PDB file of N, CA and C in Angstrom:
ATOM      1  N   MET A   1      36.050   6.350  16.075  1.00 62.00           N
ATOM      2  CA  MET A   1      34.654   6.581  15.848  1.00 62.00           C
ATOM      3  C   MET A   1      33.847   5.517  16.602  1.00 62.00           C
ATOM      4  N   ALA A   2      32.850   5.955  17.333  1.00 69.00           N
ATOM      5  CA  ALA A   2      32.023   5.048  18.129  1.00 69.00           C
ATOM      6  C   ALA A   2      30.859   4.521  17.285  1.00 69.00           C
ATOM      7  N   LEU A   3      30.501   3.277  17.553  1.00 67.00           N
ATOM      8  CA  LEU A   3      29.354   2.687  16.877  1.00 67.00           C
ATOM      9  C   LEU A   3      28.077   3.054  17.637  1.00 67.00           C
ATOM     10  N   VAL A   4      27.052   3.356  16.902  1.00 71.00           N
ATOM     11  CA  VAL A   4      25.789   3.751  17.511  1.00 71.00           C
ATOM     12  C   VAL A   4      24.742   2.701  17.172  1.00 71.00           C
ATOM     13  N   ARG A   5      23.958   2.296  18.158  1.00 75.00           N
ATOM     14  CA  ARG A   5      22.891   1.320  17.908  1.00 75.00           C
ATOM     15  C   ARG A   5      21.718   2.035  17.250  1.00 75.00           C
ATOM     16  N   VAL A   6      21.255   1.465  16.163  1.00 71.00           N
ATOM     17  CA  VAL A   6      20.162   2.085  15.423  1.00 71.00           C
ATOM     18  C   VAL A   6      18.865   1.296  15.540  1.00 71.00           C
ATOM     19  N   GLY A   7      18.857   0.263  16.336  1.00 71.00           N
ATOM     20  CA  GLY A   7      17.668  -0.574  16.473  1.00 71.00           C
ATOM     21  C   GLY A   7      16.456   0.209  16.955  1.00 71.00           C
ATOM     22  N   ASN A   8      16.632   1.001  18.003  1.00 73.00           N
ATOM     23  CA  ASN A   8      15.506   1.782  18.520  1.00 73.00           C
ATOM     24  C   ASN A   8      15.055   2.818  17.505  1.00 73.00           C
ATOM     25  N   PHE A   9      15.992   3.391  16.796  1.00 73.00           N
ATOM     26  CA  PHE A   9      15.649   4.378  15.783  1.00 73.00           C
ATOM     27  C   PHE A   9      14.843   3.743  14.656  1.00 73.00           C
ATOM     28  N   LEU A  10      15.244   2.557  14.222  1.00 68.00           N
ATOM     29  CA  LEU A  10      14.537   1.877  13.134  1.00 68.00           C
ATOM     30  C   LEU A  10      13.166   1.380  13.552  1.00 68.00           C
ATOM     31  N   ASN A  11      12.971   1.072  14.832  1.00 70.00           N
ATOM     32  CA  ASN A  11      11.661   0.617  15.299  1.00 70.00           C
ATOM     33  C   ASN A  11      10.593   1.698  15.144  1.00 70.00           C
ATOM     34  N   LYS A  12      11.006   2.957  15.124  1.00 69.00           N
ATOM     35  CA  LYS A  12      10.055   4.046  14.935  1.00 69.00           C
ATOM     36  C   LYS A  12       9.389   3.972  13.563  1.00 69.00           C
ATOM     37  N   PHE A  13      10.081   3.400  12.590  1.00 66.00           N
ATOM     38  CA  PHE A  13       9.580   3.345  11.229  1.00 66.00           C
ATOM     39  C   PHE A  13       8.897   2.021  10.896  1.00 66.00           C
ATOM     40  N   LYS A  14       8.737   1.152  11.864  1.00 63.00           N
ATOM     41  CA  LYS A  14       8.120  -0.147  11.629  1.00 63.00           C
ATOM     42  C   LYS A  14       6.661  -0.013  11.197  1.00 63.00           C
ATOM     43  N   LYS A  15       5.986   1.043  11.668  1.00 60.00           N
ATOM     44  CA  LYS A  15       4.582   1.220  11.313  1.00 60.00           C
ATOM     45  C   LYS A  15       4.398   1.596   9.848  1.00 60.00           C
ATOM     46  N   PHE A  16       5.465   1.913   9.145  1.00 59.00           N
ATOM     47  CA  PHE A  16       5.385   2.277   7.739  1.00 59.00           C
ATOM     48  C   PHE A  16       5.712   1.104   6.823  1.00 59.00           C
ATOM     49  N   GLU A  17       5.332  -0.097   7.230  1.00 56.00           N
ATOM     50  CA  GLU A  17       5.595  -1.286   6.415  1.00 56.00           C
ATOM     51  C   GLU A  17       4.830  -1.217   5.105  1.00 56.00           C
ATOM     52  N   THR A  18       5.306  -1.944   4.120  1.00 57.00           N
ATOM     53  CA  THR A  18       4.595  -2.006   2.845  1.00 57.00           C
ATOM     54  C   THR A  18       3.314  -2.802   3.015  1.00 57.00           C
ATOM     55  N   GLY A  19       2.391  -2.616   2.110  1.00 58.00           N
ATOM     56  CA  GLY A  19       1.116  -3.320   2.181  1.00 58.00           C
ATOM     57  C   GLY A  19       1.283  -4.822   2.082  1.00 58.00           C
ATOM     58  N   ASP A  20       2.228  -5.288   1.267  1.00 65.00           N
ATOM     59  CA  ASP A  20       2.438  -6.730   1.107  1.00 65.00           C
ATOM     60  C   ASP A  20       2.872  -7.376   2.414  1.00 65.00           C
ATOM     61  N   GLY A  21       3.749  -6.719   3.140  1.00 81.00           N
ATOM     62  CA  GLY A  21       4.215  -7.266   4.417  1.00 81.00           C
ATOM     63  C   GLY A  21       3.103  -7.327   5.445  1.00 81.00           C
ATOM     64  N   ARG A  22       2.285  -6.302   5.496  1.00 85.00           N
ATOM     65  CA  ARG A  22       1.164  -6.264   6.440  1.00 85.00           C
ATOM     66  C   ARG A  22       0.136  -7.333   6.081  1.00 85.00           C
ATOM     67  N   GLU A  23      -0.153  -7.475   4.788  1.00 89.00           N
ATOM     68  CA  GLU A  23      -1.147  -8.455   4.359  1.00 89.00           C
ATOM     69  C   GLU A  23      -0.687  -9.874   4.654  1.00 89.00           C
ATOM     70  N   LYS A  24       0.596 -10.149   4.471  1.00 90.00           N
ATOM     71  CA  LYS A  24       1.115 -11.483   4.755  1.00 90.00           C
ATOM     72  C   LYS A  24       1.026 -11.792   6.247  1.00 90.00           C
ATOM     73  N   LYS A  25       1.374 -10.828   7.089  1.00 91.00           N
ATOM     74  CA  LYS A  25       1.292 -11.048   8.534  1.00 91.00           C
ATOM     75  C   LYS A  25      -0.152 -11.274   8.976  1.00 91.00           C
ATOM     76  N   VAL A  26      -1.073 -10.475   8.448  1.00 91.00           N
ATOM     77  CA  VAL A  26      -2.482 -10.628   8.804  1.00 91.00           C
ATOM     78  C   VAL A  26      -2.993 -11.980   8.327  1.00 91.00           C
ATOM     79  N   TYR A  27      -2.606 -12.391   7.123  1.00 91.00           N
ATOM     80  CA  TYR A  27      -3.033 -13.688   6.591  1.00 91.00           C
ATOM     81  C   TYR A  27      -2.519 -14.826   7.477  1.00 91.00           C
ATOM     82  N   ASP A  28      -1.272 -14.726   7.928  1.00 91.00           N
ATOM     83  CA  ASP A  28      -0.720 -15.758   8.814  1.00 91.00           C
ATOM     84  C   ASP A  28      -1.488 -15.818  10.136  1.00 91.00           C
ATOM     85  N   ILE A  29      -1.861 -14.660  10.670  1.00 92.00           N
ATOM     86  CA  ILE A  29      -2.632 -14.624  11.909  1.00 92.00           C
ATOM     87  C   ILE A  29      -4.007 -15.260  11.692  1.00 92.00           C
ATOM     88  N   LEU A  30      -4.631 -14.952  10.560  1.00 91.00           N
ATOM     89  CA  LEU A  30      -5.939 -15.531  10.250  1.00 91.00           C
ATOM     90  C   LEU A  30      -5.863 -17.041  10.087  1.00 91.00           C
ATOM     91  N   LYS A  31      -4.821 -17.525   9.418  1.00 90.00           N
ATOM     92  CA  LYS A  31      -4.649 -18.974   9.223  1.00 90.00           C
ATOM     93  C   LYS A  31      -4.496 -19.676  10.572  1.00 90.00           C
ATOM     94  N   GLY A  32      -3.836 -19.021  11.521  1.00 89.00           N
ATOM     95  CA  GLY A  32      -3.680 -19.603  12.846  1.00 89.00           C
ATOM     96  C   GLY A  32      -4.971 -19.612  13.638  1.00 89.00           C
ATOM     97  N   SER A  33      -5.825 -18.634  13.410  1.00 89.00           N
ATOM     98  CA  SER A  33      -7.073 -18.524  14.163  1.00 89.00           C
ATOM     99  C   SER A  33      -8.222 -19.309  13.538  1.00 89.00           C
ATOM    100  N   VAL A  34      -8.272 -19.335  12.209  1.00 88.00           N
ATOM    101  CA  VAL A  34      -9.361 -20.017  11.493  1.00 88.00           C
ATOM    102  C   VAL A  34      -8.734 -21.084  10.600  1.00 88.00           C
ATOM    103  N   PRO A  35      -8.722 -22.344  11.028  1.00 85.00           N
ATOM    104  CA  PRO A  35      -8.087 -23.399  10.234  1.00 85.00           C
ATOM    105  C   PRO A  35      -8.798 -23.626   8.904  1.00 85.00           C
ATOM    106  N   GLY A  36      -8.017 -23.870   7.873  1.00 85.00           N
ATOM    107  CA  GLY A  36      -8.563 -24.171   6.555  1.00 85.00           C
ATOM    108  C   GLY A  36      -9.040 -22.949   5.790  1.00 85.00           C
ATOM    109  N   LEU A  37      -8.637 -21.776   6.195  1.00 87.00           N
ATOM    110  CA  LEU A  37      -9.082 -20.548   5.541  1.00 87.00           C
ATOM    111  C   LEU A  37      -8.255 -20.281   4.289  1.00 87.00           C
ATOM    112  N   GLU A  38      -8.913 -20.087   3.187  1.00 87.00           N
ATOM    113  CA  GLU A  38      -8.281 -19.699   1.933  1.00 87.00           C
ATOM    114  C   GLU A  38      -9.024 -18.475   1.425  1.00 87.00           C
ATOM    115  N   CYS A  39      -8.344 -17.342   1.327  1.00 88.00           N
ATOM    116  CA  CYS A  39      -9.024 -16.127   0.881  1.00 88.00           C
ATOM    117  C   CYS A  39      -8.001 -15.111   0.378  1.00 88.00           C
ATOM    118  N   LYS A  40      -8.508 -14.106  -0.299  1.00 90.00           N
ATOM    119  CA  LYS A  40      -7.709 -12.959  -0.696  1.00 90.00           C
ATOM    120  C   LYS A  40      -8.119 -11.815   0.211  1.00 90.00           C
ATOM    121  N   LEU A  41      -7.136 -11.083   0.696  1.00 91.00           N
ATOM    122  CA  LEU A  41      -7.441  -9.965   1.576  1.00 91.00           C
ATOM    123  C   LEU A  41      -6.581  -8.773   1.244  1.00 91.00           C
ATOM    124  N   ALA A  42      -7.009  -7.631   1.718  1.00 91.00           N
ATOM    125  CA  ALA A  42      -6.266  -6.389   1.552  1.00 91.00           C
ATOM    126  C   ALA A  42      -6.316  -5.642   2.879  1.00 91.00           C
ATOM    127  N   VAL A  43      -5.222  -4.968   3.198  1.00 91.00           N
ATOM    128  CA  VAL A  43      -5.179  -4.130   4.387  1.00 91.00           C
ATOM    129  C   VAL A  43      -5.005  -2.699   3.913  1.00 91.00           C
ATOM    130  N   ARG A  44      -6.039  -1.916   4.106  1.00 89.00           N
ATOM    131  CA  ARG A  44      -6.027  -0.504   3.725  1.00 89.00           C
ATOM    132  C   ARG A  44      -6.195   0.325   4.983  1.00 89.00           C
ATOM    133  N   ARG A  45      -5.279   1.229   5.186  1.00 87.00           N
ATOM    134  CA  ARG A  45      -5.240   2.046   6.397  1.00 87.00           C
ATOM    135  C   ARG A  45      -5.242   1.139   7.608  1.00 87.00           C
ATOM    136  N   LYS A  46      -6.280   1.119   8.371  1.00 90.00           N
ATOM    137  CA  LYS A  46      -6.323   0.276   9.578  1.00 90.00           C
ATOM    138  C   LYS A  46      -7.455  -0.743   9.520  1.00 90.00           C
ATOM    139  N   THR A  47      -7.842  -1.158   8.304  1.00 93.00           N
ATOM    140  CA  THR A  47      -8.960  -2.088   8.133  1.00 93.00           C
ATOM    141  C   THR A  47      -8.549  -3.261   7.249  1.00 93.00           C
ATOM    142  N   ILE A  48      -9.016  -4.455   7.600  1.00 93.00           N
ATOM    143  CA  ILE A  48      -8.804  -5.662   6.800  1.00 93.00           C
ATOM    144  C   ILE A  48     -10.045  -5.853   5.934  1.00 93.00           C
ATOM    145  N   TYR A  49      -9.842  -5.986   4.629  1.00 94.00           N
ATOM    146  CA  TYR A  49     -10.934  -6.232   3.684  1.00 94.00           C
ATOM    147  C   TYR A  49     -10.744  -7.607   3.057  1.00 94.00           C
ATOM    148  N   PHE A  50     -11.847  -8.322   2.815  1.00 92.00           N
ATOM    149  CA  PHE A  50     -11.810  -9.642   2.207  1.00 92.00           C
ATOM    150  C   PHE A  50     -12.439  -9.591   0.829  1.00 92.00           C
ATOM    151  N   TYR A  51     -11.869 -10.341  -0.122  1.00 87.00           N
ATOM    152  CA  TYR A  51     -12.394 -10.373  -1.479  1.00 87.00           C
ATOM    153  C   TYR A  51     -13.333 -11.537  -1.727  1.00 87.00           C
ATOM    154  N   ASP A  52     -13.002 -12.703  -1.239  1.00 87.00           N
ATOM    155  CA  ASP A  52     -13.831 -13.877  -1.518  1.00 87.00           C
ATOM    156  C   ASP A  52     -13.866 -14.777  -0.285  1.00 87.00           C
ATOM    157  N   LEU A  53     -14.994 -14.759   0.383  1.00 89.00           N
ATOM    158  CA  LEU A  53     -15.158 -15.581   1.579  1.00 89.00           C
ATOM    159  C   LEU A  53     -16.488 -16.315   1.507  1.00 89.00           C
ATOM    160  N   SER A  54     -16.472 -17.524   1.973  1.00 89.00           N
ATOM    161  CA  SER A  54     -17.726 -18.263   2.084  1.00 89.00           C
ATOM    162  C   SER A  54     -18.478 -17.753   3.312  1.00 89.00           C
ATOM    163  N   PRO A  55     -19.767 -17.958   3.350  1.00 90.00           N
ATOM    164  CA  PRO A  55     -20.539 -17.524   4.524  1.00 90.00           C
ATOM    165  C   PRO A  55     -20.053 -18.154   5.838  1.00 90.00           C
ATOM    166  N   SER A  56     -19.618 -19.398   5.783  1.00 90.00           N
ATOM    167  CA  SER A  56     -19.134 -20.039   7.010  1.00 90.00           C
ATOM    168  C   SER A  56     -17.813 -19.412   7.472  1.00 90.00           C
ATOM    169  N   ALA A  57     -16.944 -19.046   6.525  1.00 90.00           N
ATOM    170  CA  ALA A  57     -15.690 -18.390   6.888  1.00 90.00           C
ATOM    171  C   ALA A  57     -15.958 -17.005   7.479  1.00 90.00           C
ATOM    172  N   LYS A  58     -16.942 -16.295   6.927  1.00 92.00           N
ATOM    173  CA  LYS A  58     -17.315 -14.985   7.486  1.00 92.00           C
ATOM    174  C   LYS A  58     -17.788 -15.135   8.927  1.00 92.00           C
ATOM    175  N   SER A  59     -18.569 -16.163   9.179  1.00 93.00           N
ATOM    176  CA  SER A  59     -19.075 -16.395  10.529  1.00 93.00           C
ATOM    177  C   SER A  59     -17.937 -16.692  11.505  1.00 93.00           C
ATOM    178  N   GLU A  60     -17.012 -17.545  11.079  1.00 93.00           N
ATOM    179  CA  GLU A  60     -15.876 -17.886  11.942  1.00 93.00           C
ATOM    180  C   GLU A  60     -15.028 -16.658  12.257  1.00 93.00           C
ATOM    181  N   ILE A  61     -14.768 -15.852  11.250  1.00 93.00           N
ATOM    182  CA  ILE A  61     -13.960 -14.649  11.461  1.00 93.00           C
ATOM    183  C   ILE A  61     -14.707 -13.667  12.360  1.00 93.00           C
ATOM    184  N   PHE A  62     -16.015 -13.519  12.148  1.00 94.00           N
ATOM    185  CA  PHE A  62     -16.808 -12.616  12.973  1.00 94.00           C
ATOM    186  C   PHE A  62     -16.804 -13.048  14.435  1.00 94.00           C
ATOM    187  N   LEU A  63     -16.916 -14.354  14.677  1.00 94.00           N
ATOM    188  CA  LEU A  63     -16.922 -14.855  16.049  1.00 94.00           C
ATOM    189  C   LEU A  63     -15.570 -14.680  16.739  1.00 94.00           C
ATOM    190  N   ARG A  64     -14.506 -14.715  15.971  1.00 94.00           N
ATOM    191  CA  ARG A  64     -13.150 -14.605  16.532  1.00 94.00           C
ATOM    192  C   ARG A  64     -12.512 -13.250  16.253  1.00 94.00           C
ATOM    193  N   LYS A  65     -13.316 -12.267  15.948  1.00 95.00           N
ATOM    194  CA  LYS A  65     -12.823 -10.943  15.564  1.00 95.00           C
ATOM    195  C   LYS A  65     -11.921 -10.331  16.635  1.00 95.00           C
ATOM    196  N   ALA A  66     -12.346 -10.338  17.877  1.00 95.00           N
ATOM    197  CA  ALA A  66     -11.555  -9.749  18.957  1.00 95.00           C
ATOM    198  C   ALA A  66     -10.218 -10.461  19.124  1.00 95.00           C
ATOM    199  N   GLU A  67     -10.236 -11.780  19.037  1.00 94.00           N
ATOM    200  CA  GLU A  67      -9.013 -12.577  19.161  1.00 94.00           C
ATOM    201  C   GLU A  67      -8.036 -12.263  18.021  1.00 94.00           C
ATOM    202  N   ILE A  68      -8.556 -12.175  16.800  1.00 94.00           N
ATOM    203  CA  ILE A  68      -7.718 -11.900  15.631  1.00 94.00           C
ATOM    204  C   ILE A  68      -7.079 -10.526  15.739  1.00 94.00           C
ATOM    205  N   LEU A  69      -7.874  -9.526  16.108  1.00 94.00           N
ATOM    206  CA  LEU A  69      -7.343  -8.167  16.218  1.00 94.00           C
ATOM    207  C   LEU A  69      -6.331  -8.049  17.358  1.00 94.00           C
ATOM    208  N   GLU A  70      -6.549  -8.791  18.437  1.00 95.00           N
ATOM    209  CA  GLU A  70      -5.598  -8.773  19.553  1.00 95.00           C
ATOM    210  C   GLU A  70      -4.261  -9.397  19.137  1.00 95.00           C
ATOM    211  N   LYS A  71      -4.314 -10.514  18.414  1.00 94.00           N
ATOM    212  CA  LYS A  71      -3.080 -11.143  17.932  1.00 94.00           C
ATOM    213  C   LYS A  71      -2.346 -10.224  16.961  1.00 94.00           C
ATOM    214  N   ALA A  72      -3.089  -9.540  16.112  1.00 92.00           N
ATOM    215  CA  ALA A  72      -2.479  -8.609  15.164  1.00 92.00           C
ATOM    216  C   ALA A  72      -1.817  -7.457  15.908  1.00 92.00           C
ATOM    217  N   LYS A  73      -2.456  -6.974  16.956  1.00 93.00           N
ATOM    218  CA  LYS A  73      -1.898  -5.872  17.746  1.00 93.00           C
ATOM    219  C   LYS A  73      -0.592  -6.285  18.404  1.00 93.00           C
ATOM    220  N   LYS A  74      -0.536  -7.518  18.919  1.00 92.00           N
ATOM    221  CA  LYS A  74       0.682  -8.004  19.554  1.00 92.00           C
ATOM    222  C   LYS A  74       1.803  -8.192  18.537  1.00 92.00           C
ATOM    223  N   ALA A  75       1.459  -8.692  17.357  1.00 90.00           N
ATOM    224  CA  ALA A  75       2.477  -9.002  16.351  1.00 90.00           C
ATOM    225  C   ALA A  75       2.959  -7.775  15.588  1.00 90.00           C
ATOM    226  N   MET A  76       2.053  -6.827  15.346  1.00 88.00           N
ATOM    227  CA  MET A  76       2.383  -5.727  14.446  1.00 88.00           C
ATOM    228  C   MET A  76       2.458  -4.358  15.130  1.00 88.00           C
ATOM    229  N   ARG A  77       2.127  -4.273  16.379  1.00 86.00           N
ATOM    230  CA  ARG A  77       2.159  -3.042  17.166  1.00 86.00           C
ATOM    231  C   ARG A  77       1.393  -1.907  16.500  1.00 86.00           C
ATOM    232  N   ASP A  78       2.061  -0.813  16.153  1.00 84.00           N
ATOM    233  CA  ASP A  78       1.404   0.379  15.599  1.00 84.00           C
ATOM    234  C   ASP A  78       0.835   0.153  14.205  1.00 84.00           C
ATOM    235  N   ALA A  79       1.376  -0.800  13.461  1.00 84.00           N
ATOM    236  CA  ALA A  79       0.919  -1.044  12.093  1.00 84.00           C
ATOM    237  C   ALA A  79      -0.287  -1.978  12.045  1.00 84.00           C
ATOM    238  N   ALA A  80      -0.756  -2.424  13.193  1.00 88.00           N
ATOM    239  CA  ALA A  80      -1.843  -3.405  13.233  1.00 88.00           C
ATOM    240  C   ALA A  80      -3.179  -2.786  12.836  1.00 88.00           C
ATOM    241  N   PRO A  81      -3.967  -3.519  12.061  1.00 91.00           N
ATOM    242  CA  PRO A  81      -5.321  -3.052  11.750  1.00 91.00           C
ATOM    243  C   PRO A  81      -6.203  -3.147  12.994  1.00 91.00           C
ATOM    244  N   ASN A  82      -7.213  -2.285  13.073  1.00 92.00           N
ATOM    245  CA  ASN A  82      -8.087  -2.307  14.233  1.00 92.00           C
ATOM    246  C   ASN A  82      -9.552  -2.547  13.860  1.00 92.00           C
ATOM    247  N   GLU A  83      -9.802  -2.945  12.611  1.00 95.00           N
ATOM    248  CA  GLU A  83     -11.174  -3.203  12.164  1.00 95.00           C
ATOM    249  C   GLU A  83     -11.166  -4.267  11.066  1.00 95.00           C
ATOM    250  N   ILE A  84     -12.245  -5.044  11.004  1.00 94.00           N
ATOM    251  CA  ILE A  84     -12.426  -6.044   9.951  1.00 94.00           C
ATOM    252  C   ILE A  84     -13.700  -5.708   9.205  1.00 94.00           C
ATOM    253  N   SER A  85     -13.607  -5.638   7.880  1.00 93.00           N
ATOM    254  CA  SER A  85     -14.770  -5.343   7.050  1.00 93.00           C
ATOM    255  C   SER A  85     -14.947  -6.461   6.027  1.00 93.00           C
ATOM    256  N   PHE A  86     -16.174  -6.880   5.821  1.00 90.00           N
ATOM    257  CA  PHE A  86     -16.443  -7.936   4.864  1.00 90.00           C
ATOM    258  C   PHE A  86     -16.839  -7.377   3.495  1.00 90.00           C
ATOM    259  N   ARG A  87     -16.767  -6.078   3.337  1.00 87.00           N
ATOM    260  CA  ARG A  87     -16.994  -5.443   2.042  1.00 87.00           C
ATOM    261  C   ARG A  87     -15.704  -5.369   1.269  1.00 87.00           C
ATOM    262  N   LYS A  88     -15.804  -5.228  -0.032  1.00 80.00           N
ATOM    263  CA  LYS A  88     -14.606  -5.073  -0.846  1.00 80.00           C
ATOM    264  C   LYS A  88     -14.144  -3.619  -0.768  1.00 80.00           C
ATOM    265  N   PRO A  89     -12.831  -3.390  -0.790  1.00 79.00           N
ATOM    266  CA  PRO A  89     -12.333  -2.001  -0.668  1.00 79.00           C
ATOM    267  C   PRO A  89     -12.685  -1.144  -1.865  1.00 79.00           C
TER     268      PRO A  89
END
């Protein structure tokens, strides 16, 4: 019996990650882009939502929005969010 590589097959399902995994990756990307950031966030569909942010943190995230979304796209591929919303979900 021959062994078959399943890596490419499993990569097709990477976009179906659980919400916790996506939120942790997005949080890590945000921590790298905005130093000293402490917040609660949620990733619903393709949007990042924040629960508690100071006005200065909102400004920093808004100014670096393109950079954050680009890093998320590189790290998460198809599962990456493509929008940031400062409203609660």
